Coordinates of C-alpha atoms and ligand atoms in Angstrom, one line a residue:
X150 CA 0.0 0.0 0.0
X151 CA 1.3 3.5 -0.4
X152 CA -0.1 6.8 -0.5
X153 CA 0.1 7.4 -5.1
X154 CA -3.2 5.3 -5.3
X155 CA -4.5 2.1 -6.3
X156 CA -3.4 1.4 -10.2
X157 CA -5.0 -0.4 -12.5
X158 CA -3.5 -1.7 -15.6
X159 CA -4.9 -3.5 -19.0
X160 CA -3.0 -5.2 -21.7
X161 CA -5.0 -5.4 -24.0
X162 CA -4.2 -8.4 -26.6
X163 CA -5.7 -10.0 -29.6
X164 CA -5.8 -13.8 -27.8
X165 CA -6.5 -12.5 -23.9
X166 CA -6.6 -9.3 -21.7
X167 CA -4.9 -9.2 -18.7
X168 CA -5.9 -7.3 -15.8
X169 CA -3.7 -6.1 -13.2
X170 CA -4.3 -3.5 -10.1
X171 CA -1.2 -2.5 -8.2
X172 CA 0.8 0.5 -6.5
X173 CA 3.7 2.9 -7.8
X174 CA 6.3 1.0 -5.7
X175 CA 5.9 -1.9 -8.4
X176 CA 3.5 -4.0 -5.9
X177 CA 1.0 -5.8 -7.8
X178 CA -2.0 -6.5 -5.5
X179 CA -3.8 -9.0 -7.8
X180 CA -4.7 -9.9 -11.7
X181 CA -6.7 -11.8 -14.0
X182 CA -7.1 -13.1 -17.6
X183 CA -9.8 -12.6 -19.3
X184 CA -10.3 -14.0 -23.0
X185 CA -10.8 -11.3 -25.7
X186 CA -13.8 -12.4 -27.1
X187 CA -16.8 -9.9 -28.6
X188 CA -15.5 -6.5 -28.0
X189 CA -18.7 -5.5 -25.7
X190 CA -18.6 -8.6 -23.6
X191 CA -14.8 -8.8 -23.5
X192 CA -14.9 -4.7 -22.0
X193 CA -17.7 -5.8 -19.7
X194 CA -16.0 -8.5 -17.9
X195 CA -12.7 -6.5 -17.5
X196 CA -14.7 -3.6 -16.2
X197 CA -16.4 -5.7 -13.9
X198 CA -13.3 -7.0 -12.7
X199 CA -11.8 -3.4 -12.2
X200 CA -15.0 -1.8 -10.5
X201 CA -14.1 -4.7 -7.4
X202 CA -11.0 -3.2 -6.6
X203 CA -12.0 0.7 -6.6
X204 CA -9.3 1.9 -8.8
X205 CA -7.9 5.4 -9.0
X206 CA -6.8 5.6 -12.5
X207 CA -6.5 3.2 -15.1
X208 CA -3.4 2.7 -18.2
X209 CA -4.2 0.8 -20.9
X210 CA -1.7 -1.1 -23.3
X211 CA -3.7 -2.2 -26.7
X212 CA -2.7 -4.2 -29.6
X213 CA -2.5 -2.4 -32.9
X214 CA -3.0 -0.7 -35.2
X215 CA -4.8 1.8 -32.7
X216 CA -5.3 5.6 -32.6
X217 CA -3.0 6.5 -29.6
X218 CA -3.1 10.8 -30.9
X219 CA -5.2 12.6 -28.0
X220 CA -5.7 14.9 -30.3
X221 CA -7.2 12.3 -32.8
X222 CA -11.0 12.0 -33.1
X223 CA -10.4 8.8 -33.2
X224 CA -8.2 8.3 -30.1
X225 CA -8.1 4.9 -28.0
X226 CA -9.9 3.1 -30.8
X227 CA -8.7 0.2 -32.8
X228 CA -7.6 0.5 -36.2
X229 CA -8.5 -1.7 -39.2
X230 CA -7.6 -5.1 -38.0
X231 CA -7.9 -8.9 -39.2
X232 CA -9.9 -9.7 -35.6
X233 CA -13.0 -8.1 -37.9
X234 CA -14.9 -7.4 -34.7
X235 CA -12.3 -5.1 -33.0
X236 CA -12.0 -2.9 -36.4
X237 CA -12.8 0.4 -35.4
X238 CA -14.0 -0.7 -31.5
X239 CA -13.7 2.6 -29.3
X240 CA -11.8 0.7 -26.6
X241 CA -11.0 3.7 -24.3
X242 CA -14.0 5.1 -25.0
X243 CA -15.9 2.2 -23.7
X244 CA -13.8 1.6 -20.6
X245 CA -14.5 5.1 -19.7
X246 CA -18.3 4.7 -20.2
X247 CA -18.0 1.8 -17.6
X248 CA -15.4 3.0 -15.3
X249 CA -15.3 6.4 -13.7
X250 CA -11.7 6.9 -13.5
X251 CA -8.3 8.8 -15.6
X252 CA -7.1 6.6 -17.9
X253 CA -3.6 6.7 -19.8
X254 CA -3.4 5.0 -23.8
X255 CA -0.8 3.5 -25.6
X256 CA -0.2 0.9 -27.4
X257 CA 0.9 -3.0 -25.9
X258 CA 4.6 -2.5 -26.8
X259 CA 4.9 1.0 -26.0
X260 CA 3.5 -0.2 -22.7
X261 CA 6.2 -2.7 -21.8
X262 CA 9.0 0.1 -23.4
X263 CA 7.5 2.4 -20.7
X264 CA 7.9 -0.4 -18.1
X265 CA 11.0 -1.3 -18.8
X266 CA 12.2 2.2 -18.4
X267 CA 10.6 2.7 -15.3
X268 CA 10.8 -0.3 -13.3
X269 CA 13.1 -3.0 -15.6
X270 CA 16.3 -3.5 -17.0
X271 CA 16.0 0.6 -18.8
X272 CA 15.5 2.4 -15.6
X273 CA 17.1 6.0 -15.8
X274 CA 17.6 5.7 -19.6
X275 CA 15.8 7.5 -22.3
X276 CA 15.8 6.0 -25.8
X277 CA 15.3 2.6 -25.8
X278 CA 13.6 -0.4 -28.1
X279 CA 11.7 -2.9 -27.3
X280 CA 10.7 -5.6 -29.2
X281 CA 8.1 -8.3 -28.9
X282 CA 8.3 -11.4 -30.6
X283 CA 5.3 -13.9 -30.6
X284 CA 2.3 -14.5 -32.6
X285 CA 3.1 -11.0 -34.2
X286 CA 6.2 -8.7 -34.0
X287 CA 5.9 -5.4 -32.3
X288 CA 8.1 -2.7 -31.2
X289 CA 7.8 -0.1 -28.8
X290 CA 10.0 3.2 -29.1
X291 CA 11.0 5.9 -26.5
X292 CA 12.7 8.7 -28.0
X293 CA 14.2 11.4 -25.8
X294 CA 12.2 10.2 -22.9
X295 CA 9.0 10.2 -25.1
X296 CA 7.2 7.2 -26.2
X297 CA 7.1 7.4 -30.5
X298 CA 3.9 8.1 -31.7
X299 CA 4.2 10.0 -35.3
X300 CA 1.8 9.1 -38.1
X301 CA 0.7 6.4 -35.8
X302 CA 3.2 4.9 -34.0
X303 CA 6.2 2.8 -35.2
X304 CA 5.0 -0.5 -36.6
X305 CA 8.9 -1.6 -36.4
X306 CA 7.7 -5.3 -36.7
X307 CA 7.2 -4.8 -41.0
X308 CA 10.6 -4.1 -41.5
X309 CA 11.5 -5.3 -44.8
X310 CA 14.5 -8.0 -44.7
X311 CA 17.1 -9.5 -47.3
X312 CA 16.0 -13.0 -47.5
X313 CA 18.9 -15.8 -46.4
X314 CA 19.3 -18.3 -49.4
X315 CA 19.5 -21.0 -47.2
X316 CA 15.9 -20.5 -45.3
X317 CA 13.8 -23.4 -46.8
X318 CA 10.2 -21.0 -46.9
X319 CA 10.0 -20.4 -50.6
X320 CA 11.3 -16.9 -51.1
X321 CA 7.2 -15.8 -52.3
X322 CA 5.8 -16.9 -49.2
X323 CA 6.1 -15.7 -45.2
X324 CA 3.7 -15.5 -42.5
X325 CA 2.0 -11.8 -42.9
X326 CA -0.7 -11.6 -45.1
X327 CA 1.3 -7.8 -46.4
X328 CA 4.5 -8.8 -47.2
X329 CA 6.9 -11.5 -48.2
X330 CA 10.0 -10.2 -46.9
X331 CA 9.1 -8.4 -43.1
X332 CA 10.3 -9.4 -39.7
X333 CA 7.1 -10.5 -38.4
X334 CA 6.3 -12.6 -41.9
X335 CA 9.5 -14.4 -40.9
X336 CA 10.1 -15.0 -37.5
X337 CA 7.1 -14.7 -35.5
X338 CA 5.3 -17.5 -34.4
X339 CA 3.0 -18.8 -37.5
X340 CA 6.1 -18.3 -39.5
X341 CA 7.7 -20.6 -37.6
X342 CA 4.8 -23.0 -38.2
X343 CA 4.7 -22.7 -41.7
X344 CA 8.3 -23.5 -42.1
X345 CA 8.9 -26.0 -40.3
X346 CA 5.2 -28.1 -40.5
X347 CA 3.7 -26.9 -37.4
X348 CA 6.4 -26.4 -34.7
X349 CA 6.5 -23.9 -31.8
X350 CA 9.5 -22.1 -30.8
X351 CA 9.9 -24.0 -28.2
X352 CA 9.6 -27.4 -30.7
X353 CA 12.8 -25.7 -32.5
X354 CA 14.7 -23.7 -29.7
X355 CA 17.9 -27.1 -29.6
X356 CA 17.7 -26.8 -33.6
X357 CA 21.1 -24.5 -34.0
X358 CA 20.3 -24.6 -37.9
X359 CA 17.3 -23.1 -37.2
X360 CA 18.0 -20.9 -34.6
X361 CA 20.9 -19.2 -36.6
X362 CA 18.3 -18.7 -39.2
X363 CA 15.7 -16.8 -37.5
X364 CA 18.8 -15.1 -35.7
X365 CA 20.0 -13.9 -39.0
X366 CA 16.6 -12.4 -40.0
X367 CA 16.2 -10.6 -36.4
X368 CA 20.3 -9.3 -36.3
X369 CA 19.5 -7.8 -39.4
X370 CA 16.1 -5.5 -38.1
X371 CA 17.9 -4.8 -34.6
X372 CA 20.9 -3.0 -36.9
X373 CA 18.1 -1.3 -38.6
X374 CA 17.1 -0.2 -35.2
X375 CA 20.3 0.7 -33.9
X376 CA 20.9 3.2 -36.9
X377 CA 17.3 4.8 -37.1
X378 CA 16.2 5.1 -33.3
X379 CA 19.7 5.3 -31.7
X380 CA 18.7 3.5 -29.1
X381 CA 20.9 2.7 -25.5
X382 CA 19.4 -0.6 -25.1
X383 CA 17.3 -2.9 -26.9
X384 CA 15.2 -5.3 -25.1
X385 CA 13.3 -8.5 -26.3
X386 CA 10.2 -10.1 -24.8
X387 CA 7.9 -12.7 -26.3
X388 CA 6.8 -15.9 -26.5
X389 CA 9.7 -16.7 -29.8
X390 CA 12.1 -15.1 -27.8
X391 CA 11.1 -16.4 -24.0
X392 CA 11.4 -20.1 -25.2
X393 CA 14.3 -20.1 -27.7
X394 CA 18.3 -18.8 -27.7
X395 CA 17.7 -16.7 -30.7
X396 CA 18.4 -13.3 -28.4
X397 CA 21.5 -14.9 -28.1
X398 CA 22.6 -15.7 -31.2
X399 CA 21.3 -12.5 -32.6
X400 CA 23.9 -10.7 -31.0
X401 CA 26.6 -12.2 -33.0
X402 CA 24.5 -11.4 -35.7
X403 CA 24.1 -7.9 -35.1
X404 CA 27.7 -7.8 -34.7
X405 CA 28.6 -8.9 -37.6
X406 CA 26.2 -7.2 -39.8
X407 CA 26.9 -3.5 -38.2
X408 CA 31.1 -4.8 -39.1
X409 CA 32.7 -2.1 -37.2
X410 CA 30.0 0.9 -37.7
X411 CA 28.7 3.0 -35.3
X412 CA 31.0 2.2 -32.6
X413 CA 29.7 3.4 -28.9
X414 CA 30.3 1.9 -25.8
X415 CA 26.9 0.5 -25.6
X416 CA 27.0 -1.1 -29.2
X417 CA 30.2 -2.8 -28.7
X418 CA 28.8 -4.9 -26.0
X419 CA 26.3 -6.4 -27.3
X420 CA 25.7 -8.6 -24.5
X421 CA 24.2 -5.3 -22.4
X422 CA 23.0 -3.7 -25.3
X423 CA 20.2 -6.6 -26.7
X424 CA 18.8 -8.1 -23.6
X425 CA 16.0 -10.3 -22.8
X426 CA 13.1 -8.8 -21.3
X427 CA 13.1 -8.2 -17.4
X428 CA 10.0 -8.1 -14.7
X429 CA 9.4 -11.9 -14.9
X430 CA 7.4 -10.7 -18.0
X431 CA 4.9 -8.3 -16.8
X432 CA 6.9 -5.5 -18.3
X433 CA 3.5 -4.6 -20.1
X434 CA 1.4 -4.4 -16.6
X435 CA 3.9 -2.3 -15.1
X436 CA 4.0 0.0 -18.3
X437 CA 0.2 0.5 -17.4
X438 CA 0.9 1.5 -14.0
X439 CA 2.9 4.4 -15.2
X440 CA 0.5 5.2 -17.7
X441 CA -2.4 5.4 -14.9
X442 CA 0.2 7.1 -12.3
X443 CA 0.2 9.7 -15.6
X444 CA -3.1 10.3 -16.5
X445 CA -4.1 10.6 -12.1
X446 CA -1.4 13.3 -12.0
Ligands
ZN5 ZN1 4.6 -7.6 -42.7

């Protein structure tokens, strides 16, 4: 207990929600899972769940493509999506209809960026990456001590990559329905399961062939990273990169592919500089305890 307030905190995922309520100090009091089924049910049942704990402000980490602009008319909606149901579903607005409380907005990965910052392995830095890697790829960006909104907000995950000859999906197929060549269309999960008949990353993670493939693919966006967002520290969370060595390996990846560029004291140890999530994974949930600490103060 301490004297901020009682926090609440949403992530907000295509597959499940999780709900959180904690304090500032990084105490989480209790949480639950709720499946995200019909938007209007799904809301309901997390409200519900909220409204038993008295709450004094609420932050809320969604899955994308959303409207995270305040200014936006369309602000803490969902954007055109493939879960047809949630195209265009006023999320925040619909919390806020249900629960009396300030909320704070971002998006999932810009969540878990935030939490890292504030409670994780980032704490006290300012421009940092982080990158999710499960069913999709995601990244969240702070710039300057500023999450990265722009146009939208970075959808870092559809980078486009220089196939490896030796990967054995043929080169006109991937995973994402947008493009054959992107980070997300080759690494994430249900690329993973076209290429090799099904598997899971864990199936694969003592496959070194395979490993050093998907390592390859993912040292090659991280430079792109490195170079664009100047980051201090790049952090990896995810189910793909939870269960397998591919962070690993993707340093010596990254290595080699930045040959001697760019040479700071943070990118020449790549062993600090690309790290594996921290926070036991509830980087997101404590990302939406800043953003309700935020939008209280
Ligand atoms: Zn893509």
């Amino acid at each position: 207990m301490n004297d901020s307030g009682l926090f609440g905190a949403l992530e907000a995922g295509g597959t499940k929600m999780v709900c959180a309520v904690g304090y500032a100090d990084g105490t989480i009091a209790g949480s639950c899972r709720i499946d995200t089924g019909n938007p209007d049910d799904t809301v309901d049942a997390c409200a519900e769940w909220f409204s038993k704990w008295n709450i004094d402000a609420l932050g809320i980490g969604a899955f994308g493509p959303t409207a995270v602009d305040p200014s936006s008319p369309n602000y803490g909606s969902i954007l055109e999506t493939p879960k047809r149901a949630w195209s265009h579903f006023d999320l925040l607005g619909s919390l806020k209809a249900k629960l009396d409380v300030p909320m704070g907005y971002d998006t999932d990965v810009n969540a878990a960026c935030l939490g890292e910052v504030v409670y994780g392995c980032a704490r006290g830095l300012k421009n940092v990456v982080y990158l999710t890697i499960g069913t999709g790829v995601g990244a969240g960006v702070m710039v300057q001590g500023q999450l990265l909104h722009g146009i939208l907000h970075p959808e870092a995950g559809h980078v486009v990559l220089a196939r490896d000859p030796l990967d054995p999906m043929p080169v006109n197929e991937s995973a994402c329905p947008f493009h054959t060549n992107c980070l997300e269309g080759l690494i994430a999960g249900p690329a993973i399961a076209k290429r090799w008949k099904g598997m899971s990353a864990s199936d694969i993670a003592g496959d070194d062939d395979a490993i050093k493939l998907l390592a390859g693919y993912l040292g090659q966006a991280l430079v792109t990273f490195a170079l664009c967002y100047a980051p201090q520290k790049i952090i990896i969370g995810g189910g793909v990169a939870d269960n397998t060595p591919v962070v690993s390996y993707a340093r010596r990846a990254f290595k080699e592919l930045l040959n001697g560029y760019f040479k700071t004291p943070e990118t020449c140890n790549p062993e600090t500089y690309i790290v594996n999530n921290s926070l036991l994974g509830n980087q997101g949930i404590f990302g939406c305890f800043e953003l309700a600490r935020r939008a209280l103060q």
